[in-house]
Coordinates of C-alpha atoms and ligand atoms in Angstrom, one line a residue:
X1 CA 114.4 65.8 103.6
X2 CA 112.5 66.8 100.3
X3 CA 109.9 69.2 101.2
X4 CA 106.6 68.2 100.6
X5 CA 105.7 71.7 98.8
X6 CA 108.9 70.8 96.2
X7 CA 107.3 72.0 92.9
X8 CA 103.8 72.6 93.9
X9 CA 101.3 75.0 93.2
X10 CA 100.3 76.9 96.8
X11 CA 97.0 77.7 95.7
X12 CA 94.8 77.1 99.2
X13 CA 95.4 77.2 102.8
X14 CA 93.7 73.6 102.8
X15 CA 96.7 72.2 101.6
X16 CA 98.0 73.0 104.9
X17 CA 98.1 70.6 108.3
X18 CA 99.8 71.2 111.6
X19 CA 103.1 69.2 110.6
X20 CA 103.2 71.6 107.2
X21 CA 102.7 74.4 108.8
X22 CA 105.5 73.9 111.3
X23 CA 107.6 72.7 108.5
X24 CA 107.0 76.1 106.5
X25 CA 107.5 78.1 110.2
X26 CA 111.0 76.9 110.8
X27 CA 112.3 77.8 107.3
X28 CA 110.5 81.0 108.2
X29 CA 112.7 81.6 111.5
X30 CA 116.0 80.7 108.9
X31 CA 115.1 83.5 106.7
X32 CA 114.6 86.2 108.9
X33 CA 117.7 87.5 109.2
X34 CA 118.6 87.2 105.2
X35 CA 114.5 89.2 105.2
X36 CA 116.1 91.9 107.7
X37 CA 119.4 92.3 105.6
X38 CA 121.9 91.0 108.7
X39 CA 122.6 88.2 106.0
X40 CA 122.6 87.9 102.0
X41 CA 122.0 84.8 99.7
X42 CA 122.2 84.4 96.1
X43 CA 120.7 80.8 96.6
X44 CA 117.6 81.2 93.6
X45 CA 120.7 83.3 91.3
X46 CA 119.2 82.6 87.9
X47 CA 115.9 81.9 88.9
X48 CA 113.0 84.2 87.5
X49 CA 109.7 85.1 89.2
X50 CA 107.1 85.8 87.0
X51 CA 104.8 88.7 88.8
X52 CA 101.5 88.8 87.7
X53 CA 99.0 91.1 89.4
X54 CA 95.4 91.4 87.6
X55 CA 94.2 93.1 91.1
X56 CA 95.4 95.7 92.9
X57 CA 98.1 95.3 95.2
X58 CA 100.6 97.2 97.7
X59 CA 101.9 94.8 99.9
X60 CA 101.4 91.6 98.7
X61 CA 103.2 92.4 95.4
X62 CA 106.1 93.8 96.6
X63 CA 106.8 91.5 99.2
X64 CA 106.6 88.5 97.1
X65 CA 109.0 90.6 94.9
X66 CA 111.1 91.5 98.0
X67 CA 111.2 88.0 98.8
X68 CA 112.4 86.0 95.6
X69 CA 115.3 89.6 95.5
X70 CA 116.4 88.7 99.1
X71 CA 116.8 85.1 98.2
X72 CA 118.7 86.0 94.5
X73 CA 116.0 85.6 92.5
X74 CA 115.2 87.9 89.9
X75 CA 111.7 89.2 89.2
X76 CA 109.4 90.3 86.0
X77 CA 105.8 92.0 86.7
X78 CA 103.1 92.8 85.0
X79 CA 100.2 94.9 86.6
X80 CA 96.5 95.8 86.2
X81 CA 94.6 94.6 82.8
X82 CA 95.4 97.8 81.0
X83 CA 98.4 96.5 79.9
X84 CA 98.1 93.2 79.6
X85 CA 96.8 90.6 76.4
X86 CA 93.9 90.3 78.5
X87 CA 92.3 93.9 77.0
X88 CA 92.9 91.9 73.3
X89 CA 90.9 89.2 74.1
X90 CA 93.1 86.7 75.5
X91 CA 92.1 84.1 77.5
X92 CA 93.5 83.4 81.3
X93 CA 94.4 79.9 80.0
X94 CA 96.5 81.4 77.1
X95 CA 98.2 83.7 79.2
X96 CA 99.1 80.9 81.8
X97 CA 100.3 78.8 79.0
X98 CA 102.6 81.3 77.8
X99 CA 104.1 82.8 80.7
X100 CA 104.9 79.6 82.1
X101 CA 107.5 79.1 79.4
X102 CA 109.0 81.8 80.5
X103 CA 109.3 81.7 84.0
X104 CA 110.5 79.0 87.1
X105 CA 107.5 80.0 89.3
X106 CA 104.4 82.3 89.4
X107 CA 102.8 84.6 91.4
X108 CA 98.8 85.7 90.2
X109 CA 96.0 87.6 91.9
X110 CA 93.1 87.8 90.3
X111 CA 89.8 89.6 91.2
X112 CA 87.9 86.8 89.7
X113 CA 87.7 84.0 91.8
X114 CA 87.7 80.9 89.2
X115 CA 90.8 82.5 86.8
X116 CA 92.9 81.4 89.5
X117 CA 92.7 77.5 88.7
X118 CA 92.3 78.3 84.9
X119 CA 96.1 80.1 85.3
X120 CA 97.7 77.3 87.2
X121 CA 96.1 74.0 85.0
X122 CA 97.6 76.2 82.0
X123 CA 100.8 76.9 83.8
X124 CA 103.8 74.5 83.3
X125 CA 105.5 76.0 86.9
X126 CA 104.2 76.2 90.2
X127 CA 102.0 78.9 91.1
X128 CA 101.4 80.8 94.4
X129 CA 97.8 82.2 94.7
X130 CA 98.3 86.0 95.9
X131 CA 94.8 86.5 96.6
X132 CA 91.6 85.2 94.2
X133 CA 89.0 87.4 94.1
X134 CA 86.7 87.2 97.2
X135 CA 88.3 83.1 97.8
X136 CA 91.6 82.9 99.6
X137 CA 94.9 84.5 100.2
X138 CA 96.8 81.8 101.5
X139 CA 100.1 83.4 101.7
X140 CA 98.5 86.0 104.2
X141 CA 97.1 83.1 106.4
X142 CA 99.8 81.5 106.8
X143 CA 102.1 85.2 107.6
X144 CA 98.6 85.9 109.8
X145 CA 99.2 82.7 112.1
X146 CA 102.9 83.2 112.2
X147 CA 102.2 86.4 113.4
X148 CA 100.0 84.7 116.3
X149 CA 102.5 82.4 117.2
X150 CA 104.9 84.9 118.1
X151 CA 102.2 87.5 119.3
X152 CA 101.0 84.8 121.8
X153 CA 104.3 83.5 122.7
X154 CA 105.2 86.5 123.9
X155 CA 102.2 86.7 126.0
X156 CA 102.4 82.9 126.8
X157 CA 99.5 81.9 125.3
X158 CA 98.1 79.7 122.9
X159 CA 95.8 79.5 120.1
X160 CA 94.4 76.7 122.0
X161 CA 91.6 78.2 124.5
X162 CA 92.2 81.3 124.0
X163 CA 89.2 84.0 122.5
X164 CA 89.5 85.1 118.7
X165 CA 87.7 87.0 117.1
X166 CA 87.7 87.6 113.2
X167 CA 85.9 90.8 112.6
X168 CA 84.6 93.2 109.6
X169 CA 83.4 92.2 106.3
X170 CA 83.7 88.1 106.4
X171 CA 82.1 87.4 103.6
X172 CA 84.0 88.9 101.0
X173 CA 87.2 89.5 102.5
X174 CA 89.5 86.1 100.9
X175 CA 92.3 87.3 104.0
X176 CA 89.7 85.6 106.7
X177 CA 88.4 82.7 104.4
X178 CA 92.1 81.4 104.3
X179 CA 92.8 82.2 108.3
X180 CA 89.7 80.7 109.4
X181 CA 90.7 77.3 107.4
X182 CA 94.2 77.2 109.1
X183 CA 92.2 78.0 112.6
X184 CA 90.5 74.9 112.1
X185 CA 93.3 72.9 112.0
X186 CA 94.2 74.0 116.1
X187 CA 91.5 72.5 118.5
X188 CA 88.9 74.6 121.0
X189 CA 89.4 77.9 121.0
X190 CA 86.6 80.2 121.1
X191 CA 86.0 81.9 117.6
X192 CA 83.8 84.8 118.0
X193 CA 82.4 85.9 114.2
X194 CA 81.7 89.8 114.2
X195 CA 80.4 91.4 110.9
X196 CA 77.7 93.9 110.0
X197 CA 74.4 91.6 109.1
X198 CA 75.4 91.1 105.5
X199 CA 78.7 90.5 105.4
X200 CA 78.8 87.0 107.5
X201 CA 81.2 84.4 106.9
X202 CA 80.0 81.8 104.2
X203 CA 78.4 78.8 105.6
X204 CA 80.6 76.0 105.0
X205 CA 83.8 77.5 106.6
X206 CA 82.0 78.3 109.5
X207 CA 81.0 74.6 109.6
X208 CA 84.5 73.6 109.1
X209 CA 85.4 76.0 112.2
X210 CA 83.0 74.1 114.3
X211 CA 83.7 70.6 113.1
X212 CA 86.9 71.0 114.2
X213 CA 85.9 71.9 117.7
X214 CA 86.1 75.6 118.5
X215 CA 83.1 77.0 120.0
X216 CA 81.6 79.3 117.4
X217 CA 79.7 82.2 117.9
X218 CA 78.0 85.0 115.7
X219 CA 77.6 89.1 116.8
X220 CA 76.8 91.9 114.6
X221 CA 78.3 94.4 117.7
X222 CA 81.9 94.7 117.6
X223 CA 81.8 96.2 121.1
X224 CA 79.9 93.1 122.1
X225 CA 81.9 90.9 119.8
X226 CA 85.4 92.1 121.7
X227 CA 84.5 91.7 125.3
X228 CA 87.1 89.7 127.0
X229 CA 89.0 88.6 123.6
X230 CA 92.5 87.6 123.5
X231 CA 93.2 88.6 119.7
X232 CA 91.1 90.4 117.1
X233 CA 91.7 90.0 113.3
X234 CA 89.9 93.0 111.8
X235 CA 89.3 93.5 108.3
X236 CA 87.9 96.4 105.6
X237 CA 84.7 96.0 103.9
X238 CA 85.7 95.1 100.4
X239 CA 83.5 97.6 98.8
X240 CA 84.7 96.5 95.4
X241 CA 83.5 93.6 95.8
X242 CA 80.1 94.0 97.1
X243 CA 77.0 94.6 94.1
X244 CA 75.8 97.7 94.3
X245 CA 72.6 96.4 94.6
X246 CA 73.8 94.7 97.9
X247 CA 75.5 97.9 99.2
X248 CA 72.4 99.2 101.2
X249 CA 71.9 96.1 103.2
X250 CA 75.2 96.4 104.4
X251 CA 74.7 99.3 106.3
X252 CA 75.4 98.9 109.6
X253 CA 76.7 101.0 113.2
X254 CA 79.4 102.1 113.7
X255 CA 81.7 99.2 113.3
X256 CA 85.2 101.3 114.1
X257 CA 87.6 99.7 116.6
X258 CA 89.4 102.6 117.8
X259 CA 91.3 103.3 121.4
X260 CA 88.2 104.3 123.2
X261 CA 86.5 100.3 122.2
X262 CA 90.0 98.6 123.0
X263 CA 90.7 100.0 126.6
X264 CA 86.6 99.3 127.2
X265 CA 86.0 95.4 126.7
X266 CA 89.6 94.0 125.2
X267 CA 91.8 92.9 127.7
X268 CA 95.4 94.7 128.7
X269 CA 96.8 92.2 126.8
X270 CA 95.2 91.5 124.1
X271 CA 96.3 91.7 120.2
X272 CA 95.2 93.6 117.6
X273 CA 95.8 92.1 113.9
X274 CA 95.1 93.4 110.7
X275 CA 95.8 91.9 107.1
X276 CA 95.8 95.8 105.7
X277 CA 95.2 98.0 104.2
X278 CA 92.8 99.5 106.7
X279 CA 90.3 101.9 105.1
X280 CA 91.3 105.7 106.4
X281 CA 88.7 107.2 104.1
X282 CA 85.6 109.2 106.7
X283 CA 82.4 107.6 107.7
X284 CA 84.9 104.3 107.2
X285 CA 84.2 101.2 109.0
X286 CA 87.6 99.5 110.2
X287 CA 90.7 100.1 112.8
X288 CA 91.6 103.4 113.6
X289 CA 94.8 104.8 114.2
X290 CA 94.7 106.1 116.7
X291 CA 96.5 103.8 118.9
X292 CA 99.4 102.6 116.1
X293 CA 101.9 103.6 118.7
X294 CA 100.4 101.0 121.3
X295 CA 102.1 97.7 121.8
X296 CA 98.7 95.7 121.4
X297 CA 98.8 96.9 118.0
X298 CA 100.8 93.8 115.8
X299 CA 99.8 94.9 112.4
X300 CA 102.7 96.4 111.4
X301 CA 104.8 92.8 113.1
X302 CA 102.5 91.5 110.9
X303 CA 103.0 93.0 107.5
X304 CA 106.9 92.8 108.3
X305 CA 106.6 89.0 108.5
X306 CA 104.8 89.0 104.8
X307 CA 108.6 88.9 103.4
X308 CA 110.2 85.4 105.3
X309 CA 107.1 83.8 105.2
X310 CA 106.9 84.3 101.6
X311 CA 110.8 83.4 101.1
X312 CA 110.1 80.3 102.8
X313 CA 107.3 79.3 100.6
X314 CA 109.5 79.8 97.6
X315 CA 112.5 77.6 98.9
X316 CA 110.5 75.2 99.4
X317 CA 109.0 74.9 96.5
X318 CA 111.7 75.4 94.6
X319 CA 114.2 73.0 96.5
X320 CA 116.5 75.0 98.5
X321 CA 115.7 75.1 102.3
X322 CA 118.2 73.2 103.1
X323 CA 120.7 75.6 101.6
X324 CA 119.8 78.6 103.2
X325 CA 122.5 78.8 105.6
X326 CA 125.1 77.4 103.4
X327 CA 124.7 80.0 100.7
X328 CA 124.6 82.8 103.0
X329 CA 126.9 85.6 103.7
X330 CA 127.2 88.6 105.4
X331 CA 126.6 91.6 103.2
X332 CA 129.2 94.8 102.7
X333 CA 126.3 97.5 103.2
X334 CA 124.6 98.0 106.6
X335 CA 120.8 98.1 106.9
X336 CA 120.3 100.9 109.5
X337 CA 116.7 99.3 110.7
X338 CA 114.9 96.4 111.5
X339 CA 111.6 95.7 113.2
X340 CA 112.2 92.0 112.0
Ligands
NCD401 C1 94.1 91.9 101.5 C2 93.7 91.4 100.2 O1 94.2 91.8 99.1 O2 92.8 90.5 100.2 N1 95.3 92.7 101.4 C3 96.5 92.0 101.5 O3 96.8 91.3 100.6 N2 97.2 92.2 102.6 C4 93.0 92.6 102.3 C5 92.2 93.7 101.7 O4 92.4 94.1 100.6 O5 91.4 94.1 102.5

């Protein structure tokens, strides 16, 4: 069967329901062992990625990159502004239009939310939104509720009536925007909303969380926030992206989940989630690491996952899930470790 995301652009998690997502999942579990290097494919050989990353990036970049390699794909990136058309004047549009001749698909991330759309209606080739300014990250949703999947199956649970909370700075941070819209599509759990008083989740996705059922519910204490959850999702404050007018009304407590917090109100088996990267810098409000080493910790699961997820998304949009397995091979030079 054609997949439905054949030559589309993945530009927001609300082009996801249940039935897509388990689609994209299952091509997931198929590429995990071409991701961890047990197997090698040359299935996209001759296929180009164009890479274009107007925004900083670690992790996202080079897992996109590491996924379109692992599947035979070649890649071509361009980072930052400095050295791009765009410090000559040249539109988004104009820059869409002429990279699309160039390449079979695209990757952008943008710090400005609207040059997203402007890129893709210019582009002739799909194009996979890698984070627009303070809208969406749909690739990291859809790696962050994989990661839930297997985080709660191990723990036999569900998303379904469990406690979640997404905490840290939700109105800016795109990472939770895109999560909380795939949430929505899984009935009554209890969502628990945990930011400092300025940084709450904007209005209409917290409508959308309720009007799908979930039993809402604001806190500006993290330690109150936490008490009894199942799974947090913390995020940084995305202090690049805050005015710095704003900045002084988003003061706030301590807002640092740390050992000491977990082993006081979370339960023994609870999960700890994180789209990174977590801010280390002092006085910092965000996860600690001081308890990396404890299984309840998934973010590094997590980021591992960013690589199939991705290489799933791009065979399906560019036609060859079904030839996965088929093109596959075991390769001559042995990968010494996998946490995948
Ligand atoms: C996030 C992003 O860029 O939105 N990082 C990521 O892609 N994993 C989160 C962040 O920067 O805080």
């Amino acid at each position: 069967m054609v997949s439905r995301f054949r030559g589309q652009d993945i530009l927001s998690s609300e082009q996801f329901d249940l039935s897509a997502l388990d689609e994209i999942f299952s091509v997931v579990d198929r590429c995990v062992p071409i991701a961890n290097g047990s197997l090698k494919t040359d299935v996209l050989s001759g296929a180009v990625l164009g890479s274009l990353f107007f925004e900083a990036s670690t992790r996202t970049r080079l897992s996109f990159d590491a996924a379109f390699m692992r599947l035979g794909g070649s890649v071509s990136a361009t980072t930052g502004v400095t050295f791009s058309s765009i410090v000559k004047g040249e539109s988004i549009k104009d820059t869409g239009r002429v990279v699309g001749g160039y390449f079979d698909i695209c990757v952008f991330r943008h710090a400005h939310e609207a040059a997203l759309e402007e890129f893709a209606n210019a582009s002739e080739v799909p194009v996979i939104n890698a984070g627009n300014g303070a809208g969406e990250h749909p690739t990291q949703a859809l790696l962050d509720i994989y990661t839930i999947h297997k985080e709660f199956g191990k723990r036999k649970k569900r998303i379904e009536g469990s406690c979640i909370v997404l905490a840290g700075d939700l109105r800016y941070g795109r990472t939770v925007h895109s999560l909380a819209k795939l949430l929505s599509l899984y009935g009554a759990a209890e969502i628990r909303l945990v930011s400092p008083r300025g940084l709450r989740l904007p209005e209409v996705i917290e409508e959308k969380l309720r009007d799908s059922g979930h039993k809402v519910s604001i806190f500006s204490s993290l330690e109150e926030g936490l008490l009894s959850s199942d799974l947090v999702y913390m995020t940084r404050v995305q202090k690049e992206r805050i005015p710095l007018a704003e900045r002084a009304d988003h003061e706030c407590e301590s807002f640092v989940l740390d050992r000491k917090l977990a082993d006081k109100v979370m339960k023994k088996d609870c999960v700890i989630m994180h789209p990174l990267p977590r801010d280390s810098s002092a006085g910092a409000h965000d996860l600690s690491d001081d308890m990396d080493d404890d299984d309840r910790i998934a973010i590094f699961r997590q980021s591992d996952a960013g690589v199939p997820v991705r290489m799933a998304l791009f065979a399906c949009v560019l036609g060859v899930e079904d030839e996965l397995e088929k093109s596959s091979v075991s390769p001559k030079w042995t990968k010494v470790r996998s946490r995948l």
